[in-house]
Coordinates of C-alpha atoms in Angstrom, one line a residue:
M11 CA 24.9 -7.0 -2.1
E12 CA 24.4 -10.7 -3.1
I13 CA 23.5 -11.9 -6.6
Q14 CA 19.7 -12.6 -6.8
I15 CA 19.7 -16.1 -8.3
I16 CA 16.1 -16.8 -9.0
P17 CA 15.2 -13.3 -10.5
L18 CA 18.4 -13.6 -12.5
L19 CA 17.4 -17.0 -13.8
F20 CA 14.1 -15.7 -15.0
V21 CA 15.7 -12.7 -16.8
V22 CA 18.3 -14.9 -18.5
L23 CA 15.6 -17.3 -19.7
Y24 CA 13.7 -14.4 -21.0
L25 CA 16.7 -12.9 -22.8
V26 CA 17.6 -16.3 -24.4
G27 CA 14.0 -16.8 -25.4
M28 CA 14.0 -13.4 -27.2
L29 CA 17.1 -14.3 -29.1
I30 CA 15.6 -17.6 -30.2
V31 CA 12.5 -15.8 -31.4
G32 CA 14.5 -13.4 -33.5
F33 CA 16.6 -16.2 -35.0
V34 CA 13.6 -18.4 -35.9
V35 CA 11.5 -15.6 -37.3
G36 CA 14.4 -14.3 -39.4
R37 CA 14.9 -17.7 -40.9
T38 CA 11.3 -18.7 -41.5
K39 CA 9.0 -15.7 -41.8
I40 CA 10.8 -12.9 -43.6
N41 CA 10.1 -13.2 -47.3
N42 CA 10.1 -9.5 -48.3
S43 CA 10.6 -6.0 -46.9
R44 CA 6.9 -5.7 -45.9
D45 CA 7.3 -8.8 -43.7
Y46 CA 10.3 -7.2 -42.1
L47 CA 8.9 -3.7 -41.7
V48 CA 5.1 -4.2 -41.1
A49 CA 4.8 -7.9 -40.5
G50 CA 3.2 -8.5 -43.9
R51 CA 0.1 -6.5 -42.8
R52 CA -1.5 -9.8 -41.7
Q53 CA -1.5 -9.6 -37.9
G54 CA -4.7 -10.5 -36.0
L55 CA -6.6 -8.7 -33.2
F56 CA -4.7 -10.1 -30.2
M57 CA -1.2 -9.7 -31.7
V58 CA -1.9 -6.1 -32.5
A59 CA -3.6 -5.3 -29.2
F60 CA -0.9 -6.9 -27.1
S61 CA 1.8 -5.2 -29.1
L62 CA 0.1 -1.8 -28.7
S63 CA -0.2 -2.4 -24.9
A64 CA 3.4 -3.6 -24.5
N65 CA 4.7 -0.5 -26.2
N66 CA 2.8 1.7 -23.8
I67 CA 3.8 -0.2 -20.6
G68 CA 7.4 0.5 -20.0
G69 CA 9.6 0.9 -16.9
G70 CA 7.8 4.2 -16.1
S71 CA 4.5 2.4 -16.1
T72 CA 5.6 -0.3 -13.7
V73 CA 8.5 0.7 -11.5
G74 CA 7.8 4.4 -12.0
L75 CA 4.0 4.0 -11.3
A76 CA 4.8 2.2 -8.0
Q77 CA 7.1 5.0 -7.1
K78 CA 4.5 7.6 -7.8
A79 CA 2.0 5.7 -5.6
F80 CA 4.6 5.5 -2.9
G81 CA 5.2 9.2 -3.2
D82 CA 2.8 12.2 -3.3
W83 CA 0.3 10.7 -5.7
G84 CA -1.0 7.8 -3.6
L85 CA -3.9 5.9 -5.1
S86 CA -4.4 8.6 -7.8
A87 CA -1.1 7.4 -9.4
I88 CA -3.4 4.9 -11.1
W89 CA -4.2 7.7 -13.6
Y90 CA -0.7 7.6 -14.9
V91 CA -1.6 4.5 -16.9
L92 CA -5.4 4.6 -16.7
A93 CA -5.2 7.9 -18.7
A94 CA -3.3 6.1 -21.4
A95 CA -6.0 3.4 -21.5
I96 CA -8.7 6.1 -21.9
A97 CA -6.7 7.8 -24.7
M98 CA -6.8 4.5 -26.7
I99 CA -10.6 4.9 -27.1
P100 CA -10.7 8.0 -29.3
L101 CA -7.6 6.6 -31.0
A102 CA -9.8 3.8 -32.3
F103 CA -11.5 6.3 -34.5
F104 CA -8.2 7.0 -36.3
A105 CA -6.9 3.4 -36.3
P106 CA -8.8 2.3 -39.4
K107 CA -7.7 5.4 -41.3
I108 CA -4.1 4.8 -40.3
R109 CA -4.4 1.2 -41.7
K110 CA -6.2 2.5 -44.8
T111 CA -3.1 4.5 -45.8
M112 CA -1.2 1.3 -46.6
A113 CA 1.9 3.3 -45.5
I114 CA 4.9 2.2 -43.5
T115 CA 5.7 5.3 -41.6
I116 CA 4.2 8.7 -40.5
P117 CA 6.6 10.7 -42.7
E118 CA 5.5 8.7 -45.7
V119 CA 1.9 9.8 -45.2
V120 CA 2.8 13.4 -44.4
G121 CA 5.0 13.5 -47.5
R122 CA 2.1 12.3 -49.7
R123 CA 0.0 15.2 -48.6
F124 CA 2.3 18.0 -47.9
G125 CA 5.5 17.4 -49.8
K126 CA 9.2 16.4 -49.3
F127 CA 10.0 19.2 -46.8
S128 CA 7.2 18.0 -44.5
S129 CA 8.3 14.4 -44.8
N130 CA 11.9 15.1 -44.1
F131 CA 11.3 17.4 -41.2
T132 CA 8.9 14.9 -39.6
A133 CA 11.4 12.1 -40.1
I134 CA 14.3 14.0 -38.6
L135 CA 12.2 14.9 -35.5
S136 CA 11.1 11.3 -35.2
V137 CA 14.6 9.8 -35.5
L138 CA 16.0 12.3 -33.0
S139 CA 13.3 11.4 -30.5
L140 CA 13.6 7.7 -31.0
F141 CA 17.4 7.9 -30.3
C142 CA 16.5 9.4 -27.0
L143 CA 13.8 6.9 -26.2
T144 CA 16.0 3.9 -27.2
S145 CA 18.8 5.2 -25.1
S146 CA 16.6 5.6 -22.1
Q147 CA 15.1 2.1 -22.4
I148 CA 18.6 0.5 -22.8
A149 CA 19.6 2.5 -19.7
A150 CA 16.6 1.2 -17.7
S151 CA 17.2 -2.4 -18.9
G152 CA 20.8 -2.2 -18.0
G153 CA 20.0 -0.8 -14.6
I154 CA 17.8 -3.8 -13.8
I155 CA 20.5 -6.3 -14.9
A156 CA 23.0 -4.3 -12.7
A157 CA 20.6 -4.6 -9.7
L158 CA 20.5 -8.4 -10.2
L159 CA 24.3 -8.6 -10.7
P160 CA 25.7 -5.9 -8.4
S161 CA 29.3 -7.1 -8.9
I162 CA 29.1 -6.3 -12.6
P163 CA 29.8 -2.7 -13.8
L164 CA 26.8 -0.8 -15.0
N165 CA 28.3 -0.2 -18.5
V166 CA 28.7 -3.9 -19.0
C167 CA 25.1 -4.5 -18.1
L168 CA 24.1 -1.7 -20.5
L169 CA 26.1 -3.5 -23.2
V170 CA 24.4 -6.8 -22.5
A171 CA 20.9 -5.2 -22.7
G172 CA 21.8 -3.4 -25.9
V173 CA 23.2 -6.4 -27.6
V174 CA 20.2 -8.6 -26.9
I175 CA 17.9 -5.8 -28.2
I176 CA 20.0 -5.5 -31.4
L177 CA 20.1 -9.2 -32.1
Y178 CA 16.4 -10.1 -31.9
T179 CA 15.2 -6.9 -33.4
T180 CA 17.7 -7.0 -36.3
L181 CA 17.1 -10.7 -37.0
G182 CA 13.3 -10.9 -37.0
G183 CA 12.1 -7.4 -37.7
M184 CA 8.5 -6.4 -36.9
I185 CA 7.3 -10.0 -36.7
A186 CA 9.8 -10.9 -34.0
D187 CA 9.1 -7.5 -32.4
Q188 CA 5.4 -8.2 -32.1
I189 CA 5.9 -11.8 -30.9
S190 CA 8.3 -10.5 -28.2
D191 CA 5.7 -7.8 -27.3
L192 CA 3.1 -10.5 -26.8
V193 CA 5.4 -12.5 -24.6
Q194 CA 6.6 -9.4 -22.8
F195 CA 3.1 -8.1 -22.0
L196 CA 1.9 -11.6 -20.8
V197 CA 4.9 -11.8 -18.5
I198 CA 4.3 -8.3 -17.1
L199 CA 0.6 -9.0 -16.6
I200 CA 0.9 -12.5 -15.1
G201 CA 3.9 -11.6 -13.0
L202 CA 2.2 -8.6 -11.4
A203 CA -1.2 -10.2 -11.2
I204 CA 0.3 -13.1 -9.2
A205 CA 2.6 -10.9 -7.0
T206 CA 0.2 -8.2 -6.0
P207 CA -2.4 -10.4 -4.1
I208 CA 0.3 -12.4 -2.5
V209 CA 2.1 -9.3 -1.2
I210 CA -1.2 -7.9 0.1
H211 CA -2.3 -11.2 1.7
D212 CA 1.1 -11.8 3.4
A213 CA 1.2 -8.3 4.7
G214 CA -2.1 -8.7 6.5
G215 CA -4.7 -7.9 3.9
W216 CA -5.8 -4.7 2.2
Q217 CA -7.7 -3.6 5.3
T218 CA -4.5 -3.7 7.4
I219 CA -2.5 -1.9 4.7
S220 CA -5.1 0.8 4.1
S221 CA -5.4 1.5 7.8
M222 CA -1.6 2.3 7.8
L223 CA -2.0 4.9 5.0
P224 CA -2.9 8.6 5.5
G225 CA -6.2 9.6 4.1
E226 CA -4.8 11.6 1.2
K227 CA -3.0 8.4 0.0
L228 CA -6.3 6.8 -0.6
S229 CA -7.8 9.6 -2.7
F230 CA -8.6 8.6 -6.3
T231 CA -8.2 12.2 -7.5
E232 CA -5.4 13.5 -5.3
I233 CA -3.5 14.8 -8.3
G234 CA -6.5 16.9 -9.4
W235 CA -8.8 16.8 -12.4
A236 CA -6.7 19.3 -14.4
S237 CA -3.7 16.9 -14.2
I238 CA -5.9 13.9 -15.0
I239 CA -7.4 15.5 -18.1
G240 CA -4.0 16.8 -19.1
Y241 CA -2.6 13.3 -19.0
I242 CA -5.4 11.9 -21.2
F243 CA -4.7 14.6 -23.8
N244 CA -1.0 14.1 -23.5
Y245 CA -1.3 10.3 -24.2
F246 CA -3.7 10.9 -27.1
C247 CA -1.4 13.3 -28.8
T248 CA 1.7 11.1 -28.4
F249 CA -0.2 8.0 -29.4
L250 CA -1.7 9.5 -32.6
A251 CA 1.6 10.8 -33.8
G252 CA 3.8 8.1 -32.2
P253 CA 5.8 6.1 -34.8
E254 CA 5.7 2.8 -32.8
M255 CA 1.9 3.0 -32.3
V256 CA 1.2 3.9 -35.9
S257 CA 3.4 1.0 -37.1
R258 CA 1.4 -1.5 -35.0
F259 CA -1.9 -0.3 -36.7
E260 CA -0.2 -0.7 -40.1
T261 CA 0.5 -4.4 -39.3
A262 CA -3.2 -5.2 -38.8
K263 CA -4.8 -7.5 -41.4
D264 CA -7.6 -5.0 -42.0
E265 CA -9.1 -1.8 -40.8
K266 CA -11.6 -3.4 -38.5
T267 CA -8.8 -5.3 -36.7
A268 CA -6.9 -2.0 -36.2
R269 CA -10.0 -0.4 -34.6
N270 CA -10.8 -3.3 -32.3
A271 CA -7.2 -3.7 -31.3
S272 CA -7.3 -0.1 -29.9
F273 CA -10.3 -1.0 -27.8
L274 CA -8.8 -4.2 -26.5
S275 CA -5.5 -2.4 -25.7
A276 CA -7.5 0.0 -23.6
I277 CA -8.8 -2.9 -21.5
L278 CA -5.4 -4.5 -21.1
M279 CA -3.8 -1.3 -20.0
T280 CA -6.6 -0.6 -17.5
A281 CA -5.7 -3.9 -15.8
M282 CA -2.0 -2.9 -15.8
A283 CA -2.8 0.4 -14.0
V284 CA -3.9 -1.4 -10.9
F285 CA -1.1 -3.7 -9.8
P286 CA 1.9 -1.4 -9.6
T287 CA -0.3 1.2 -7.8
L288 CA -1.2 -1.3 -5.1
L289 CA 2.3 -2.5 -4.7
G290 CA 3.6 1.1 -4.3
L291 CA 0.9 1.8 -1.6
S292 CA 1.8 -1.4 0.2
A293 CA 5.5 -0.5 0.2
Y294 CA 4.6 2.9 1.7
A295 CA 2.4 1.4 4.4
L296 CA 5.1 -1.2 5.3
R297 CA 8.1 1.1 4.8
D298 CA 9.4 0.8 8.3
S299 CA 9.8 -3.0 7.9
L300 CA 11.5 -2.9 4.5
P301 CA 15.3 -2.7 4.7
G302 CA 16.9 -1.3 1.6
L303 CA 13.8 0.6 0.5
A304 CA 14.9 3.9 -1.2
E305 CA 13.6 7.0 0.5
N306 CA 11.9 8.2 -2.7
G307 CA 10.4 4.7 -3.4
S308 CA 12.3 4.2 -6.6
N309 CA 12.7 0.5 -5.8
A310 CA 9.3 0.2 -4.0
M311 CA 7.8 -2.5 -6.2
V312 CA 10.8 -4.9 -6.2
T313 CA 11.5 -4.3 -2.5
V314 CA 8.0 -5.0 -1.2
T315 CA 7.7 -8.0 -3.5
G316 CA 11.0 -9.4 -2.4
A317 CA 10.0 -9.1 1.3
Y318 CA 6.5 -10.5 1.2
A319 CA 6.5 -12.9 -1.8
P320 CA 8.4 -16.1 -2.6
G321 CA 11.6 -15.9 -4.6
I322 CA 10.0 -17.3 -7.7
I323 CA 7.5 -14.4 -7.6
T324 CA 10.2 -11.9 -7.2
G325 CA 11.8 -13.4 -10.2
L326 CA 8.6 -13.0 -12.2
V327 CA 8.4 -9.4 -11.2
S328 CA 12.0 -8.8 -12.2
A329 CA 11.4 -10.4 -15.5
A330 CA 8.3 -8.3 -15.9
V331 CA 10.2 -5.1 -15.3
I332 CA 12.9 -5.9 -17.8
C333 CA 10.2 -7.1 -20.3
A334 CA 8.5 -3.7 -19.9
T335 CA 11.6 -1.7 -20.7
M336 CA 12.8 -3.9 -23.6
S337 CA 9.3 -4.0 -25.2
S338 CA 9.7 -0.3 -25.8
A339 CA 13.3 -0.3 -26.8
D340 CA 12.9 -2.9 -29.6
S341 CA 10.0 -1.0 -31.1
N342 CA 11.8 2.4 -31.0
L343 CA 14.8 0.9 -32.6
L344 CA 13.0 -0.7 -35.5
C345 CA 10.9 2.4 -36.1
M346 CA 14.0 4.6 -36.2
S347 CA 15.8 2.4 -38.7
T348 CA 12.6 2.1 -40.8
M349 CA 12.3 5.8 -41.1
I350 CA 16.0 6.2 -42.0
I351 CA 15.8 3.8 -44.9
N352 CA 12.2 4.3 -46.0
D353 CA 12.0 8.1 -45.7
L354 CA 15.3 9.8 -45.1
Y355 CA 17.4 7.8 -47.6
H356 CA 15.4 9.0 -50.6
G357 CA 14.2 12.3 -49.0
L358 CA 17.8 13.5 -48.4
G359 CA 19.1 12.6 -51.9
G360 CA 19.4 8.8 -52.2
K361 CA 18.9 8.1 -55.9
K362 CA 19.2 4.3 -56.1
T363 CA 16.0 2.3 -55.7
L364 CA 16.6 -0.4 -53.1
S365 CA 15.5 -4.0 -53.8
E366 CA 13.6 -6.0 -51.3
R367 CA 16.8 -7.7 -50.1
Q368 CA 18.7 -4.4 -49.9
T369 CA 15.9 -2.7 -47.9
I370 CA 16.0 -5.5 -45.3
T371 CA 19.8 -5.5 -45.3
W372 CA 20.2 -1.8 -44.8
T373 CA 17.5 -1.6 -42.3
R374 CA 19.3 -4.3 -40.3
V375 CA 22.6 -2.4 -40.6
S376 CA 20.8 0.8 -39.4
N377 CA 19.4 -1.2 -36.4
V378 CA 23.0 -2.0 -35.3
V379 CA 24.4 1.4 -35.9
C380 CA 21.5 3.2 -34.2
A381 CA 21.6 0.8 -31.2
V382 CA 25.3 1.3 -30.8
V383 CA 24.9 5.1 -30.7
A384 CA 21.9 4.7 -28.3
M385 CA 24.1 2.6 -26.0
A386 CA 26.8 5.2 -26.0
I387 CA 24.2 7.9 -25.1
S388 CA 22.8 5.6 -22.3
M389 CA 26.3 5.3 -20.9
A390 CA 26.6 9.1 -20.7
G391 CA 24.3 9.1 -17.7
V392 CA 21.7 11.5 -19.0
S393 CA 18.5 11.5 -17.0
I394 CA 16.0 9.0 -18.3
V395 CA 13.1 11.4 -17.4
T396 CA 14.8 14.3 -19.3
M397 CA 15.3 12.2 -22.4
N398 CA 11.8 10.8 -22.4
T399 CA 10.1 14.2 -21.8
F400 CA 12.0 15.8 -24.7
A401 CA 11.6 12.8 -27.0
F402 CA 7.8 12.4 -26.7
G403 CA 7.2 16.1 -27.3
I404 CA 9.7 16.7 -30.2
R405 CA 8.4 13.8 -32.3
C406 CA 4.7 14.6 -32.2
A407 CA 4.0 18.2 -31.3
G408 CA 4.8 19.5 -34.8
P409 CA 3.5 16.6 -37.0
F410 CA 0.4 16.1 -34.9
A411 CA -2.0 18.1 -37.1
A412 CA -0.3 17.3 -40.4
Y413 CA -0.6 13.6 -39.7
G414 CA -3.7 13.2 -37.5
L415 CA -5.9 15.9 -39.0
G416 CA -4.4 15.2 -42.4
L417 CA -6.1 11.8 -42.3
I418 CA -9.6 13.3 -41.7
V419 CA -9.6 16.7 -43.5
P420 CA -9.6 15.7 -47.2
K421 CA -9.5 19.4 -48.4
A422 CA -6.5 20.4 -46.4
T423 CA -4.0 22.5 -48.3
K424 CA -0.3 21.9 -48.7
H425 CA 0.7 25.0 -46.7
S426 CA -1.5 24.0 -43.7
G427 CA 0.6 20.9 -43.1
Q428 CA 3.9 22.6 -43.7
V429 CA 3.2 25.6 -41.4
S430 CA 1.6 23.5 -38.6
I431 CA 4.6 21.2 -38.4
V432 CA 7.0 24.1 -37.8
A433 CA 4.7 26.1 -35.6
G434 CA 3.9 23.1 -33.3
T435 CA 7.6 22.2 -33.0
V436 CA 8.6 25.8 -32.1
A437 CA 5.7 26.0 -29.6
F438 CA 6.7 22.8 -27.9
V439 CA 10.3 23.9 -27.5
L440 CA 9.3 27.3 -26.1
W441 CA 6.8 25.7 -23.6
Q442 CA 9.4 23.1 -22.6
I443 CA 11.9 25.9 -21.8
L444 CA 9.3 28.1 -20.0
S445 CA 7.9 25.2 -17.9
G446 CA 11.2 23.4 -17.3
G447 CA 9.5 20.3 -18.8
A448 CA 6.6 20.4 -16.4
T449 CA 3.0 21.5 -16.5
L450 CA 2.4 25.2 -17.1
A451 CA -1.0 26.9 -17.1
F452 CA -2.6 23.4 -16.9
M453 CA -0.8 22.3 -20.1
M454 CA 2.2 20.0 -20.6
P455 CA 4.7 21.1 -23.3
V456 CA 3.6 18.4 -25.7
V457 CA -0.1 19.2 -25.3
F458 CA 0.6 22.9 -25.9
G459 CA 2.7 22.1 -29.0
C460 CA -0.1 19.9 -30.4
L461 CA -2.7 22.5 -29.7
V462 CA -0.7 25.2 -31.6
S463 CA -0.1 22.7 -34.4
A464 CA -3.8 22.0 -34.7
L465 CA -4.9 25.6 -34.5
T466 CA -2.3 26.6 -37.1
F467 CA -3.4 23.8 -39.4
L468 CA -7.1 25.0 -39.2
A469 CA -6.3 28.7 -39.5
V470 CA -4.1 28.3 -42.6
N471 CA -6.8 26.0 -44.2
L472 CA -9.6 28.6 -43.5
V473 CA -7.5 31.3 -45.1
E474 CA -6.5 29.3 -48.1
W475 CA -10.0 27.8 -48.6
H476 CA -11.3 31.4 -48.8
L477 CA -8.6 32.1 -51.4
G478 CA -9.6 29.1 -53.4
V479 CA -6.3 27.2 -52.9
E480 CA -6.4 23.6 -54.2
P481 CA -6.4 20.8 -51.7
A482 CA -3.2 18.8 -51.1
P483 CA -3.0 15.2 -52.5
S484 CA -4.9 12.5 -50.6
A485 CA -3.3 10.6 -47.7
Y486 CA -4.7 7.4 -49.2
L487 CA -3.7 5.4 -52.2
T488 CA -5.9 5.2 -55.3
K489 CA -7.3 1.8 -56.1
E490 CA -4.7 1.3 -58.7
Q491 CA -1.9 2.2 -56.3
E492 CA -3.3 0.0 -53.6
A493 CA -3.5 -2.9 -56.0
A494 CA 0.2 -2.3 -57.0
E495 CA 1.2 -2.1 -53.3
L496 CA -0.5 -5.4 -52.5
A497 CA 1.2 -7.0 -55.5
E498 CA 4.5 -5.7 -54.3
E499 CA 4.0 -7.1 -50.8
K500 CA 3.7 -10.5 -52.3
V501 CA 7.1 -10.3 -54.0
K502 CA 9.6 -12.8 -52.6
I503 CA 13.2 -12.2 -52.2

């Protein structure tokens, strides 16, 4: 295989650009730990919305979506991302409440309401899942670099991807993370928006392509309404209790911005659902004329673009794919390190109160250590799908009710949160084993775990309300605490 010069050039420019962003932000914008961890809580609508969208659009939502369209799903593959867009709409109801907590992490809020055990258990589940997610995204990024540089060993490509992610995330924190998210999503959107009509036009137009497709490939609901509804619930559950999503809402300058960002993100993701689906369908229709196309369509998007679009467009698409994977990896890495320092350090016995500078320093150290471990996991060759499926479920199935319902049920009791976290986690693991990670009785493992978590939360509350048990403390700060928090955020290093 030959080195693909133009795509490689785009990717190199992107990687260098991200390093520059991290360096500049680290030198000019980081004045205290809140700047580093939640971007100073001053981000506007577009920055928050694009960051939310970039975190949801990864390799699975681009290359993976095209593969699904190429395979059995056909046009109905669009629901793989469209369901996520729809899930952002009810999430807009929770977004202002998330911002109102003035917290940094999910375990912090859970701990306020339901105690140290709940906080530590939630943090451990989240860190475990984020290790898996970071590893899978580094593996995906390294795989793309390896495809562009076939003469370079895969482990070297994984190392390159991991080092770039470490550097710009560690240097610039959340601000650099969100700037890179903005750039990444624009590259993804522009790259695919340009490539898709060019491919379709040069292949003879959509009428020609659609005439070459069997009827079931053009069905909008081929996967069935049960699967479509299941995906919507799946995304809602994982978004509401997803550390990287919650951290984005916490960066918003106010509650209204957080809510509107959720709506705007839904629109942006709807656009992103269309392009990979059409490219996957085009690859299937033209498969007999596409040398090098994998039988399962795993490289459908890049192959059809390379065959029917100019080299510069293929470069844009390659950059878009690596942007999609890295936009998730950097967020997962920063969220993981933040929880380790913000929640687990004190929750597991750390006595010393860290200063602003120490918080930033140790979070950076944690970024490096966690990324190195994640790179080692990525080199072990564990299935990306397996890691992702386990990670999304284990982090949110248990804490779903304690965090999500804890924000909107002011009279919730302490035991309701504690019991629901354990019950939801156990239910997820059992359903994961029984289903083999797939859908069973119309429910994915994570949805079943979240359902059990919610039902347990409500059942315990009903019993304890009847017994007259006192409500747990509020998820929100008092006015005096909020004023102190705001004053602390203004402290300079």
